[in-house]
Amino acid sequence: MKRSRLTAAVALSAVAISLAAIAADAPRPTAAEAATFVAATEEELKRAGEESARVNWIYATYINFDTEWLVTKQSERDTEMQVRHATDAKRFNGVSVAPDVRRKLEFLKRGLTIPAPQTPGAAGELAQIQTRLTSTYSTGKIEVDRPTVSQNETEKLMRELRDPDALADVWTKWHAVARPMKADYARMVEIANAGAKDLGFADTGVMWRSGYDMPPDAFAAEVDRLWLQVKPLYDQLHCHVRAKLNQKYGAAAVPLNQPIRADLLGDMWAQDWGAIADLTGTSGAGAGAQAIDLTEILRAKKHDAHQIMRTGEAFFTSLGFAPLPKTFWDRSLIVQPADREVVCHASAWSMDSREDIRVKMCTRVDADSFQTAHHELGHNFYQRAYMNQPQLFQSGANDGFHEAIGDMVALSITPEYLKQIGLIDRVPDASKDIDLLMQQALNGVAFLPFGLLVDKWRWQVFSGELTPATYNEGWWKLRTQYQGIRRPAAASADDFDPGAKFHIPNNTPYMRYFLARILQFQFYKAACDMVGWKGPLHRCSFYGSKEVGKRFNAMLEMGQSQPWPEALEAFTGQRQMDGAAMVAYFQPLMTRLQAENKGRKCGW
């Protein structure tokens, strides 16, 4: 998925306040001392966070030797301070404090995504490794028919090529870029686990799972429950797509009794299958039968990258949100520069915990970037909505919320919405709705198992269930189990295919994206219920609804000041994440797929 958040780590940049000098036999700390510690820490977090954000921004938008040096030093300082913060916060574990202070202390203990122990030099080594991993990915290039192409261009090739041999070539070469990461990644895991144990967690995976207002094991069970709710829909989609690819490429490339080759699904990571919509239409539809070709419309109307971003902004302002500040347009990176290396992976940034919000995105004029622009701006409007919360509460109710906000808006990119904003003159009749739903399913439903397994793999790595020798084997075991896909060629002992996915070398937790897929439909249905929508759920647009905007903002402005069920209830009236809305959205497609798959042998 193209969704990365460098600012999530920056927001908890550490400070130099420490209680480490207090002697072991010092009096038991008091509630007043805890409150004082938290208040001072938040002041420092704000100042240090802005400095860290600006250093990281310079690096991400101008990669060279000097910016790599700067970001490495900044990362080292941040890590050391955050480790100190987390260690200091532990001192108050047994102290009776106010609920908001307790919540902030817990956030401080989990402030590091990848923690380092207090061992001298550990934070510096970790920072160097993390910078190398990110730079290896972001500057990676491969040769395709002589020309050298960047990672951003490899994604384009995977979407457009229709020759199985050429797809396998691009896929294999890009994944080979990740091989040098393996040793660094293994060392990083060792350091992170030592840091997590210093903070009282069994390993880094347990630390990650503890951040959802429930015990770690309960969270693991919760995501399994959500997956089982939506798995039947994925199984039917997989069966249908495999049959269509078999018709296109033949049984040699796509046997009907095996997992699908990962390179044939229109995406480097087989997580988003929307690019092969021309091959996967249902009976009576398919190539050329899509009701709306948004990419063609945007190009015909001469839209550019900035217009796409302005359109995304207009959706939020139609709900009653204030326009983006002028600094957003002055300081964002919206178009890929031609003269320097940048981290093209789209991300949204809050630089100062106030109004200096930005997007970094190599925007193309196509339907994918149109949707991504809405998604990234969702982060920005969320960041601004909670900017009046205390520093430690300036984040999403859980990390899935942050990802779901923009995705919910993207669901409202319906024919009705496109007509409302003047991109089409008339709404197509309902006869093409199955194709609309198929496109949505190829983007959303297809992603679900990948969104789940990325962190399941990391949980196994952090726990020691997988070792460097079995990293790749474990990766493909999970990808086959959950996605029903396979590697296009045999792997070598040196391969490190997980590293070919940005979020692995960048250490961005991925379960947020799985939760976001569930939550976006839950949010969307709640919004459609508010506007009194009576038609098929997938046709609903809440563009222009101030009532939705009012309720929406009530959830957003809470940040993470309350457990996430409180925020969920504020907008949806429900206190449990639920996949039922997603199932309801795709029910017409599910019915069609079940009919078309009758007689086929599904599964793998």
Coordinates of C-alpha atoms in Angstrom, one line a residue:
M1 CA 0.0 0.0 0.0
K2 CA 1.2 3.4 -0.7
R3 CA 0.5 4.8 2.7
S4 CA 3.6 5.7 4.9
R5 CA 3.7 8.0 7.9
L6 CA 7.2 9.3 8.8
T7 CA 5.5 11.9 11.1
A8 CA 4.0 9.2 13.3
A9 CA 7.5 8.5 14.7
V10 CA 8.5 12.2 14.7
A11 CA 5.5 13.2 16.8
L12 CA 6.9 11.4 19.8
S13 CA 10.4 12.8 19.4
A14 CA 12.2 12.5 22.7
V15 CA 13.5 15.2 25.1
A16 CA 16.3 15.5 27.5
I17 CA 14.3 15.4 30.7
S18 CA 15.3 12.3 32.7
L19 CA 14.7 10.9 36.1
A20 CA 17.6 8.5 35.8
A21 CA 19.7 10.3 38.3
I22 CA 17.3 9.5 41.1
A23 CA 18.9 7.0 43.4
A24 CA 17.5 3.5 43.6
D25 CA 16.6 4.0 47.2
A26 CA 14.8 7.3 46.6
P27 CA 11.3 7.8 48.1
R28 CA 8.5 6.3 46.1
P29 CA 7.5 8.9 43.4
T30 CA 4.2 10.7 43.9
A31 CA 1.3 11.6 41.7
A32 CA 2.3 15.2 41.7
E33 CA 5.8 14.3 40.5
A34 CA 4.2 12.2 37.7
A35 CA 2.1 15.1 36.6
T36 CA 5.1 17.4 36.6
F37 CA 7.2 15.0 34.6
V38 CA 4.4 14.6 32.0
A39 CA 3.8 18.3 31.6
A40 CA 7.5 19.1 31.2
T41 CA 8.0 16.2 28.8
E42 CA 5.1 17.4 26.6
E43 CA 6.7 20.9 26.3
E44 CA 10.0 19.3 25.3
L45 CA 8.2 16.9 22.9
K46 CA 6.7 19.9 21.0
R47 CA 10.0 21.6 20.6
A48 CA 12.1 18.6 19.8
G49 CA 9.4 17.2 17.5
E50 CA 9.4 20.2 15.3
E51 CA 13.1 20.1 14.9
S52 CA 13.0 16.4 14.1
A53 CA 10.2 16.8 11.6
R54 CA 12.1 19.5 9.7
V55 CA 15.3 17.4 9.5
N56 CA 13.3 14.4 8.3
W57 CA 11.5 16.5 5.7
I58 CA 14.7 17.8 4.3
Y59 CA 16.0 14.2 4.0
A60 CA 12.8 12.8 2.4
T61 CA 12.7 15.6 -0.2
Y62 CA 16.4 15.9 -0.9
I63 CA 18.3 12.6 -0.5
N64 CA 22.1 13.0 -0.6
F65 CA 25.1 12.2 1.5
D66 CA 24.7 15.3 3.8
T67 CA 20.9 14.8 4.4
E68 CA 21.5 11.2 5.2
W69 CA 24.1 12.3 7.7
L70 CA 21.8 14.8 9.2
V71 CA 18.8 12.4 9.5
T72 CA 21.0 9.7 11.0
K73 CA 22.3 12.1 13.7
Q74 CA 18.8 13.3 14.4
S75 CA 17.5 9.7 14.6
E76 CA 20.2 8.9 17.1
R77 CA 19.3 11.8 19.3
D78 CA 15.6 11.1 19.1
T79 CA 16.1 7.4 19.9
E80 CA 18.4 8.1 22.9
M81 CA 15.9 10.6 24.3
Q82 CA 12.9 8.4 23.7
V83 CA 14.6 5.5 25.4
R84 CA 15.3 7.8 28.4
H85 CA 11.7 9.0 28.4
A86 CA 10.2 5.5 28.3
T87 CA 12.6 4.4 31.1
D88 CA 11.6 7.4 33.2
A89 CA 7.9 6.8 32.7
K90 CA 8.3 3.2 34.0
R91 CA 9.1 4.7 37.4
F92 CA 5.5 5.7 37.8
N93 CA 4.1 2.2 37.1
G94 CA 2.8 1.7 40.6
V95 CA 1.7 5.2 41.3
S96 CA -1.9 6.2 41.5
V97 CA -2.3 9.1 39.1
A98 CA -5.1 10.8 37.2
P99 CA -6.4 8.8 34.2
D100 CA -5.1 11.3 31.6
V101 CA -1.6 11.2 33.2
R102 CA -1.6 7.4 33.3
R103 CA -2.6 7.3 29.6
K104 CA 0.2 9.7 28.7
L105 CA 2.7 7.7 30.7
E106 CA 1.7 4.5 28.8
F107 CA 2.2 6.4 25.5
L108 CA 5.7 7.5 26.5
K109 CA 6.6 3.9 27.2
R110 CA 5.5 2.9 23.7
G111 CA 6.8 6.1 22.0
L112 CA 9.4 4.3 20.0
T113 CA 8.4 2.1 17.1
I114 CA 11.9 0.5 17.1
P115 CA 13.4 1.0 20.6
A116 CA 17.0 0.8 21.6
P117 CA 18.4 -0.3 24.9
Q118 CA 20.3 2.2 27.1
T119 CA 23.6 0.4 26.2
P120 CA 26.1 3.0 25.1
G121 CA 26.2 3.2 21.3
A122 CA 23.0 1.2 20.7
A123 CA 20.9 4.2 19.6
G124 CA 23.6 5.4 17.2
E125 CA 24.0 2.0 15.6
L126 CA 20.2 1.7 15.3
A127 CA 20.0 5.1 13.7
Q128 CA 22.7 4.2 11.1
I129 CA 20.9 0.9 10.3
Q130 CA 17.5 2.6 9.9
T131 CA 18.9 5.3 7.6
R132 CA 20.7 2.7 5.4
L133 CA 17.6 0.6 5.1
T134 CA 15.4 3.5 4.0
S135 CA 18.0 4.9 1.6
T136 CA 18.6 1.5 0.0
Y137 CA 14.9 1.2 -0.7
S138 CA 14.3 4.8 -1.8
T139 CA 17.3 5.0 -4.1
G140 CA 17.0 1.5 -5.6
K141 CA 17.0 1.2 -9.3
I142 CA 16.9 -1.6 -11.8
E143 CA 17.7 -2.1 -15.5
V144 CA 14.8 -2.9 -17.8
D145 CA 15.7 -3.2 -21.5
R146 CA 18.9 -1.1 -20.8
P147 CA 17.2 2.0 -19.3
T148 CA 17.6 2.3 -15.6
V149 CA 14.4 2.9 -13.8
S150 CA 13.6 4.0 -10.2
Q151 CA 11.2 2.3 -7.8
N152 CA 8.4 4.7 -8.7
E153 CA 8.8 3.6 -12.3
T154 CA 8.8 -0.1 -11.5
E155 CA 5.3 0.3 -9.9
K156 CA 4.1 1.8 -13.2
L157 CA 5.6 -1.1 -15.2
M158 CA 3.9 -3.6 -13.0
R159 CA 0.5 -1.9 -13.6
E160 CA 0.9 -1.6 -17.4
L161 CA 2.8 -4.7 -18.6
R162 CA 0.8 -7.7 -19.8
D163 CA 3.7 -10.0 -20.8
P164 CA 4.3 -12.6 -18.0
D165 CA 8.0 -12.9 -18.8
A166 CA 8.5 -9.1 -18.7
L167 CA 6.5 -8.9 -15.4
A168 CA 8.6 -11.6 -13.8
D169 CA 11.7 -9.8 -14.9
V170 CA 10.7 -6.5 -13.3
W171 CA 9.4 -8.2 -10.2
T172 CA 12.5 -10.3 -9.7
K173 CA 15.0 -7.4 -10.3
W174 CA 13.2 -5.1 -7.9
H175 CA 13.0 -7.7 -5.1
A176 CA 16.8 -8.3 -5.6
V177 CA 17.3 -4.7 -4.5
A178 CA 16.3 -5.8 -1.0
R179 CA 19.0 -8.5 -0.6
P180 CA 21.6 -6.2 0.9
M181 CA 19.1 -5.2 3.7
K182 CA 19.0 -8.7 5.3
A183 CA 22.0 -8.5 7.6
D184 CA 21.1 -4.9 8.7
Y185 CA 17.5 -5.9 9.3
A186 CA 18.5 -8.9 11.5
R187 CA 20.8 -6.7 13.6
M188 CA 18.1 -4.1 13.9
V189 CA 15.7 -6.8 15.3
E190 CA 18.3 -7.7 17.9
I191 CA 18.7 -4.1 19.1
A192 CA 14.9 -3.4 19.0
N193 CA 14.1 -6.5 21.1
A194 CA 16.8 -5.6 23.7
G195 CA 15.2 -2.1 23.9
A196 CA 11.7 -3.6 24.2
K197 CA 12.8 -5.9 27.0
D198 CA 14.3 -2.9 28.8
L199 CA 10.8 -1.3 28.7
G200 CA 9.1 -4.4 30.1
F201 CA 7.9 -6.1 27.0
A202 CA 8.7 -9.7 25.9
D203 CA 9.7 -8.4 22.4
T204 CA 9.0 -5.6 20.0
G205 CA 6.0 -7.3 18.5
V206 CA 4.3 -7.5 21.9
M207 CA 5.1 -3.8 22.4
W208 CA 3.4 -3.0 19.1
R209 CA 0.3 -5.1 20.0
S210 CA 0.0 -3.4 23.3
G211 CA -1.0 0.0 21.7
Y212 CA -4.7 -0.7 21.1
D213 CA -6.4 -0.2 24.5
M214 CA -6.5 -4.0 25.1
P215 CA -4.1 -6.8 26.0
P216 CA -1.7 -7.8 23.2
D217 CA -3.1 -11.3 22.9
A218 CA -6.6 -9.9 22.8
F219 CA -5.6 -7.6 20.0
A220 CA -4.2 -10.5 18.0
A221 CA -7.5 -12.4 18.5
E222 CA -9.4 -9.3 17.4
V223 CA -7.7 -8.9 14.1
D224 CA -8.2 -12.6 13.4
R225 CA -12.0 -12.2 14.2
L226 CA -12.2 -9.3 11.7
W227 CA -10.4 -11.3 9.0
L228 CA -12.8 -14.1 9.3
Q229 CA -15.7 -11.7 8.8
V230 CA -14.4 -10.6 5.4
K231 CA -12.4 -13.7 4.3
P232 CA -15.4 -15.3 2.3
L233 CA -15.5 -12.2 0.2
Y234 CA -11.7 -12.4 -0.5
D235 CA -11.9 -16.1 -1.3
Q236 CA -14.6 -15.5 -4.0
L237 CA -12.6 -12.6 -5.5
H238 CA -9.4 -14.7 -5.6
C239 CA -11.2 -17.6 -7.3
H240 CA -12.7 -15.3 -10.0
V241 CA -9.4 -13.4 -10.6
R242 CA -7.4 -16.6 -11.0
A243 CA -9.9 -17.9 -13.5
K244 CA -9.7 -14.7 -15.6
L245 CA -5.9 -14.7 -15.5
N246 CA -5.9 -18.3 -16.6
Q247 CA -7.9 -17.3 -19.6
K248 CA -5.5 -14.5 -20.4
Y249 CA -2.1 -16.2 -19.7
G250 CA -2.9 -19.9 -20.0
A251 CA -2.5 -22.8 -17.6
A252 CA 1.3 -22.7 -17.7
A253 CA 1.5 -19.3 -16.1
V254 CA -1.7 -19.6 -14.0
P255 CA -2.7 -23.1 -13.1
L256 CA -6.2 -23.3 -11.6
N257 CA -5.1 -25.5 -8.7
Q258 CA -2.2 -23.3 -7.4
P259 CA -1.7 -19.9 -5.8
I260 CA -1.6 -17.0 -8.3
R261 CA 1.9 -15.8 -9.4
A262 CA 2.6 -12.6 -7.4
D263 CA 3.8 -10.6 -10.5
L264 CA 0.6 -11.0 -12.5
L265 CA -1.7 -9.0 -10.2
G266 CA -0.9 -5.5 -11.4
D267 CA 1.1 -4.5 -8.3
M268 CA 4.7 -5.0 -7.2
W269 CA 3.4 -6.5 -3.9
A270 CA 0.2 -8.1 -5.1
Q271 CA -1.6 -6.0 -2.6
D272 CA -3.8 -3.9 -4.9
W273 CA -5.2 -5.5 -8.0
G274 CA -6.9 -2.5 -9.5
A275 CA -4.5 -2.3 -12.4
I276 CA -5.8 -5.6 -13.9
A277 CA -9.4 -4.5 -13.9
D278 CA -9.4 -4.8 -17.7
L279 CA -8.7 -8.5 -17.3
T280 CA -11.1 -9.4 -14.5
G281 CA -14.5 -8.1 -15.5
T282 CA -17.5 -10.3 -14.6
S283 CA -19.6 -12.0 -17.3
G284 CA -20.9 -9.5 -19.8
A285 CA -18.4 -6.9 -18.8
G286 CA -14.6 -6.7 -18.6
A287 CA -12.2 -4.9 -20.9
G288 CA -13.6 -1.6 -22.1
A289 CA -16.8 -2.1 -20.1
Q290 CA -16.0 0.1 -17.1
A291 CA -18.6 2.8 -16.6
I292 CA -16.0 5.5 -15.8
D293 CA -12.3 5.8 -16.7
L294 CA -11.3 8.4 -14.2
T295 CA -7.7 8.5 -15.5
E296 CA -8.8 9.3 -19.0
I297 CA -11.3 12.0 -17.7
L298 CA -8.6 13.7 -15.6
R299 CA -6.2 13.8 -18.5
A300 CA -8.9 14.9 -21.0
K301 CA -9.8 17.8 -18.8
K302 CA -6.1 18.8 -18.5
H303 CA -6.0 18.3 -14.7
D304 CA -2.5 18.6 -13.2
A305 CA -1.1 17.4 -9.9
H306 CA -2.1 20.5 -8.0
Q307 CA -5.7 20.4 -9.3
I308 CA -6.0 16.9 -8.1
M309 CA -4.9 18.0 -4.6
R310 CA -7.3 21.0 -4.7
T311 CA -10.1 18.6 -5.5
G312 CA -9.3 16.5 -2.5
E313 CA -9.2 19.6 -0.3
A314 CA -12.6 20.7 -1.6
F315 CA -14.2 17.5 -0.4
F316 CA -13.2 18.3 3.2
T317 CA -14.2 21.9 2.9
S318 CA -17.6 20.8 1.6
L319 CA -18.1 19.1 5.0
G320 CA -17.4 22.3 6.8
F321 CA -13.7 22.0 7.5
A322 CA -11.6 25.2 7.0
P323 CA -9.4 25.3 3.8
L324 CA -5.8 24.2 4.1
P325 CA -3.4 27.1 5.0
K326 CA -1.4 28.8 2.4
T327 CA 1.8 27.3 3.8
F328 CA 0.5 23.9 2.8
W329 CA 0.6 24.9 -0.9
D330 CA 3.9 26.7 -0.5
R331 CA 5.8 24.0 1.4
S332 CA 4.3 20.6 0.2
L333 CA 6.1 18.4 -2.3
I334 CA 3.3 17.5 -4.8
V335 CA 5.2 16.8 -8.0
Q336 CA 8.3 14.6 -8.2
P337 CA 11.4 16.8 -8.8
A338 CA 13.5 16.1 -11.9
D339 CA 16.8 17.1 -10.3
R340 CA 17.2 15.1 -7.1
E341 CA 16.4 11.9 -5.2
V342 CA 13.3 12.0 -3.0
V343 CA 11.3 9.5 -1.0
C344 CA 8.4 9.3 -3.4
H345 CA 6.2 7.2 -1.2
A346 CA 3.2 9.4 -0.4
S347 CA 2.9 10.7 3.2
A348 CA 1.3 13.4 5.2
W349 CA 3.2 15.6 7.7
S350 CA 2.5 17.8 10.7
M351 CA 5.7 19.8 11.2
D352 CA 4.8 21.9 14.3
S353 CA 1.8 20.2 15.8
R354 CA -0.2 23.2 14.6
E355 CA -0.9 24.6 11.1
D356 CA 2.2 23.7 9.3
I357 CA 0.8 20.6 7.6
R358 CA 2.1 19.2 4.3
V359 CA 1.9 16.4 1.8
K360 CA 4.9 14.7 0.2
M361 CA 3.7 12.9 -2.9
C362 CA 5.0 12.3 -6.4
T363 CA 1.5 12.9 -7.9
R364 CA 0.6 11.5 -11.3
V365 CA -2.5 12.5 -13.3
D366 CA -4.4 9.2 -12.9
A367 CA -7.2 7.6 -10.8
D368 CA -4.7 6.2 -8.3
S369 CA -3.2 9.5 -7.4
F370 CA -6.7 11.1 -7.3
Q371 CA -7.6 8.6 -4.6
T372 CA -4.3 8.9 -2.8
A373 CA -4.6 12.6 -2.6
H374 CA -7.9 12.3 -0.8
H375 CA -6.3 9.7 1.5
E376 CA -3.3 11.8 2.4
L377 CA -5.4 14.9 3.0
G378 CA -7.4 12.9 5.4
H379 CA -4.3 12.6 7.6
N380 CA -3.7 16.4 7.3
F381 CA -7.3 17.3 8.3
Y382 CA -7.1 14.8 11.2
Q383 CA -3.8 16.4 12.3
R384 CA -5.3 19.8 12.4
A385 CA -8.5 18.7 14.1
Y386 CA -6.7 17.5 17.1
M387 CA -4.0 20.2 17.3
N388 CA -5.5 21.7 20.5
Q389 CA -5.1 18.4 22.4
P390 CA -2.1 18.0 24.7
Q391 CA 1.0 16.9 22.8
L392 CA 0.8 13.3 23.8
F393 CA -2.8 13.0 22.6
Q394 CA -2.1 14.4 19.1
S395 CA -2.6 11.2 17.1
G396 CA -5.3 9.0 15.9
A397 CA -7.6 7.1 18.3
N398 CA -5.7 4.1 17.1
D399 CA -3.4 4.0 14.1
G400 CA -6.1 2.4 12.0
F401 CA -8.2 5.5 12.5
H402 CA -5.7 7.7 10.9
E403 CA -5.5 5.6 7.8
A404 CA -9.2 5.1 7.5
I405 CA -10.2 8.8 7.4
G406 CA -9.0 9.5 3.9
D407 CA -10.0 6.0 2.7
M408 CA -13.5 6.7 3.8
V409 CA -13.6 9.8 1.7
A410 CA -12.1 7.9 -1.2
L411 CA -15.1 5.5 -1.0
S412 CA -17.2 8.6 -1.7
I413 CA -15.6 9.0 -5.1
T414 CA -18.7 7.6 -6.7
P415 CA -20.4 8.5 -10.0
E416 CA -22.7 10.8 -8.0
Y417 CA -19.7 12.6 -6.5
L418 CA -17.9 12.9 -9.9
K419 CA -21.0 14.6 -11.3
Q420 CA -21.3 16.9 -8.3
I421 CA -17.8 18.2 -8.9
G422 CA -18.2 18.5 -12.6
L423 CA -15.9 15.7 -13.8
I424 CA -18.7 13.9 -15.6
D425 CA -21.9 15.2 -17.1
R426 CA -24.2 12.4 -16.2
V427 CA -24.3 9.5 -13.8
P428 CA -24.1 6.1 -15.6
D429 CA -27.0 3.8 -15.2
A430 CA -26.8 1.0 -12.6
S431 CA -26.1 -1.7 -15.2
K432 CA -22.4 -1.0 -14.8
D433 CA -22.4 -1.1 -10.9
I434 CA -20.9 -4.6 -10.8
D435 CA -17.8 -3.2 -12.6
L436 CA -17.6 -0.3 -10.2
L437 CA -17.8 -2.8 -7.3
M438 CA -15.2 -5.0 -8.9
Q439 CA -12.8 -2.1 -9.2
Q440 CA -13.4 -1.3 -5.6
A441 CA -12.8 -4.9 -4.5
L442 CA -9.6 -5.2 -6.6
N443 CA -8.3 -2.2 -4.6
G444 CA -9.9 -2.8 -1.2
V445 CA -10.8 -6.4 -0.7
A446 CA -7.6 -7.7 -2.4
F447 CA -5.6 -5.8 0.1
L448 CA -7.0 -7.3 3.3
P449 CA -4.8 -10.4 3.7
F450 CA -1.7 -8.5 2.8
G451 CA -2.6 -5.8 5.3
L452 CA -2.9 -8.5 8.0
L453 CA 0.2 -10.6 7.2
V454 CA 2.9 -8.0 7.0
D455 CA 2.8 -7.5 10.8
K456 CA 2.1 -11.1 11.5
W457 CA 5.4 -11.8 9.8
R458 CA 7.1 -9.2 11.9
W459 CA 5.5 -10.5 15.0
Q460 CA 7.1 -13.9 14.2
V461 CA 10.5 -12.2 13.5
F462 CA 10.5 -10.3 16.7
S463 CA 9.4 -13.3 18.8
G464 CA 12.2 -15.4 17.3
E465 CA 9.9 -17.8 15.6
L466 CA 11.5 -16.8 12.3
T467 CA 15.3 -16.4 12.1
P468 CA 17.4 -14.7 9.4
A469 CA 17.7 -18.1 7.7
T470 CA 13.9 -18.4 7.5
Y471 CA 12.9 -14.8 7.0
N472 CA 12.0 -15.4 3.3
E473 CA 10.5 -18.8 3.8
G474 CA 8.3 -17.5 6.6
W475 CA 7.3 -14.5 4.4
W476 CA 6.1 -16.7 1.6
K477 CA 4.4 -19.2 3.9
L478 CA 2.2 -16.3 5.2
R479 CA 1.6 -14.9 1.7
T480 CA 0.5 -18.2 0.5
Q481 CA -1.7 -18.9 3.5
Y482 CA -3.5 -15.6 3.6
Q483 CA -3.3 -14.3 0.0
G484 CA -3.1 -17.5 -2.1
I485 CA -0.1 -16.2 -4.1
R486 CA 3.3 -17.5 -4.9
R487 CA 6.8 -16.3 -6.0
P488 CA 7.2 -16.2 -9.8
A489 CA 10.6 -17.8 -9.5
A490 CA 12.5 -19.9 -7.0
A491 CA 14.2 -17.9 -4.2
S492 CA 17.9 -17.9 -3.4
A493 CA 19.3 -18.2 0.1
D494 CA 20.2 -14.5 0.0
D495 CA 16.8 -13.2 -0.9
F496 CA 15.0 -10.8 1.5
D497 CA 11.7 -10.3 -0.3
P498 CA 10.0 -8.5 2.7
G499 CA 12.5 -5.7 2.2
A500 CA 11.1 -4.9 -1.2
K501 CA 8.1 -3.4 0.6
F502 CA 8.7 0.1 1.8
H503 CA 7.1 -0.4 5.2
I504 CA 9.6 -3.1 6.2
P505 CA 12.9 -1.2 5.8
N506 CA 11.1 2.0 7.0
N507 CA 9.7 0.1 10.1
T508 CA 6.2 1.4 9.7
P509 CA 3.7 -0.9 11.5
Y510 CA 1.3 -2.2 9.0
M511 CA -1.7 -3.5 11.0
R512 CA -3.0 0.0 10.8
Y513 CA -3.8 -0.5 7.1
F514 CA -5.8 -3.7 7.7
L515 CA -7.8 -1.9 10.5
A516 CA -8.2 1.1 8.2
R517 CA -9.9 -1.1 5.5
I518 CA -12.4 -2.3 8.1
L519 CA -13.0 1.1 9.6
Q520 CA -13.3 3.0 6.4
F521 CA -16.5 1.0 5.5
Q522 CA -17.8 1.3 9.0
F523 CA -17.2 5.1 8.9
Y524 CA -18.6 5.3 5.4
K525 CA -21.8 3.5 6.2
A526 CA -22.3 5.7 9.3
A527 CA -21.9 8.8 7.1
C528 CA -24.4 7.5 4.5
D529 CA -26.9 6.7 7.3
M530 CA -26.5 10.3 8.5
V531 CA -27.5 11.8 5.1
G532 CA -30.4 9.4 4.9
W533 CA -29.0 7.5 1.8
K534 CA -31.6 5.0 0.6
G535 CA -29.9 3.5 -2.5
P536 CA -27.2 0.9 -2.8
L537 CA -24.5 1.7 -0.3
H538 CA -21.8 1.8 -2.9
R539 CA -23.6 4.6 -4.7
C540 CA -23.6 6.9 -1.7
S541 CA -21.8 10.3 -1.6
F542 CA -21.9 12.5 1.5
Y543 CA -20.1 15.3 -0.3
G544 CA -21.4 18.6 1.0
S545 CA -23.0 17.3 4.2
K546 CA -22.4 19.7 7.1
E547 CA -24.0 17.2 9.5
V548 CA -21.5 14.5 8.6
G549 CA -18.7 17.1 8.9
K550 CA -19.9 18.1 12.4
R551 CA -20.0 14.5 13.7
F552 CA -16.8 13.7 11.9
N553 CA -15.0 16.5 13.5
A554 CA -16.3 15.5 16.9
M555 CA -14.4 12.2 16.4
L556 CA -11.3 13.7 14.9
E557 CA -10.7 16.4 17.5
M558 CA -10.6 13.8 20.3
G559 CA -7.2 12.6 18.9
Q560 CA -6.1 9.8 21.2
S561 CA -7.3 11.4 24.4
Q562 CA -9.7 8.6 25.0
P563 CA -9.7 4.8 24.2
W564 CA -10.6 4.3 20.6
P565 CA -14.1 2.8 21.3
E566 CA -15.0 6.2 22.6
A567 CA -14.0 7.9 19.4
L568 CA -15.6 5.2 17.3
E569 CA -18.9 5.7 19.1
A570 CA -18.8 9.5 18.7
F571 CA -19.1 9.1 14.9
T572 CA -20.7 5.6 14.3
G573 CA -22.6 4.9 17.5
Q574 CA -20.7 1.6 17.8
R575 CA -17.9 0.6 20.2
Q576 CA -16.5 -2.4 18.3
M577 CA -14.7 -2.5 15.0
D578 CA -16.9 -4.5 12.6
G579 CA -16.5 -5.9 9.1
A580 CA -20.2 -6.1 8.5
A581 CA -20.3 -2.7 6.6
M582 CA -17.7 -3.9 4.2
V583 CA -19.6 -7.1 3.5
A584 CA -22.8 -5.1 3.0
Y585 CA -21.1 -2.7 0.6
F586 CA -19.9 -5.6 -1.6
Q587 CA -22.9 -7.9 -1.3
P588 CA -24.1 -7.3 -5.0
L589 CA -20.6 -8.3 -6.2
M590 CA -20.4 -11.3 -3.8
T591 CA -23.7 -12.6 -5.2
R592 CA -22.3 -12.3 -8.8
L593 CA -19.0 -13.9 -7.9
Q594 CA -20.6 -16.8 -6.2
A595 CA -22.7 -17.4 -9.4
E596 CA -19.7 -17.2 -11.7
N597 CA -17.5 -19.4 -9.5
K598 CA -20.0 -22.1 -9.4
G599 CA -18.3 -25.2 -10.8
R600 CA -14.8 -23.8 -10.3
K601 CA -12.4 -25.3 -7.8
C602 CA -11.6 -22.4 -5.5
G603 CA -8.9 -22.3 -2.9
W604 CA -5.2 -23.2 -3.2

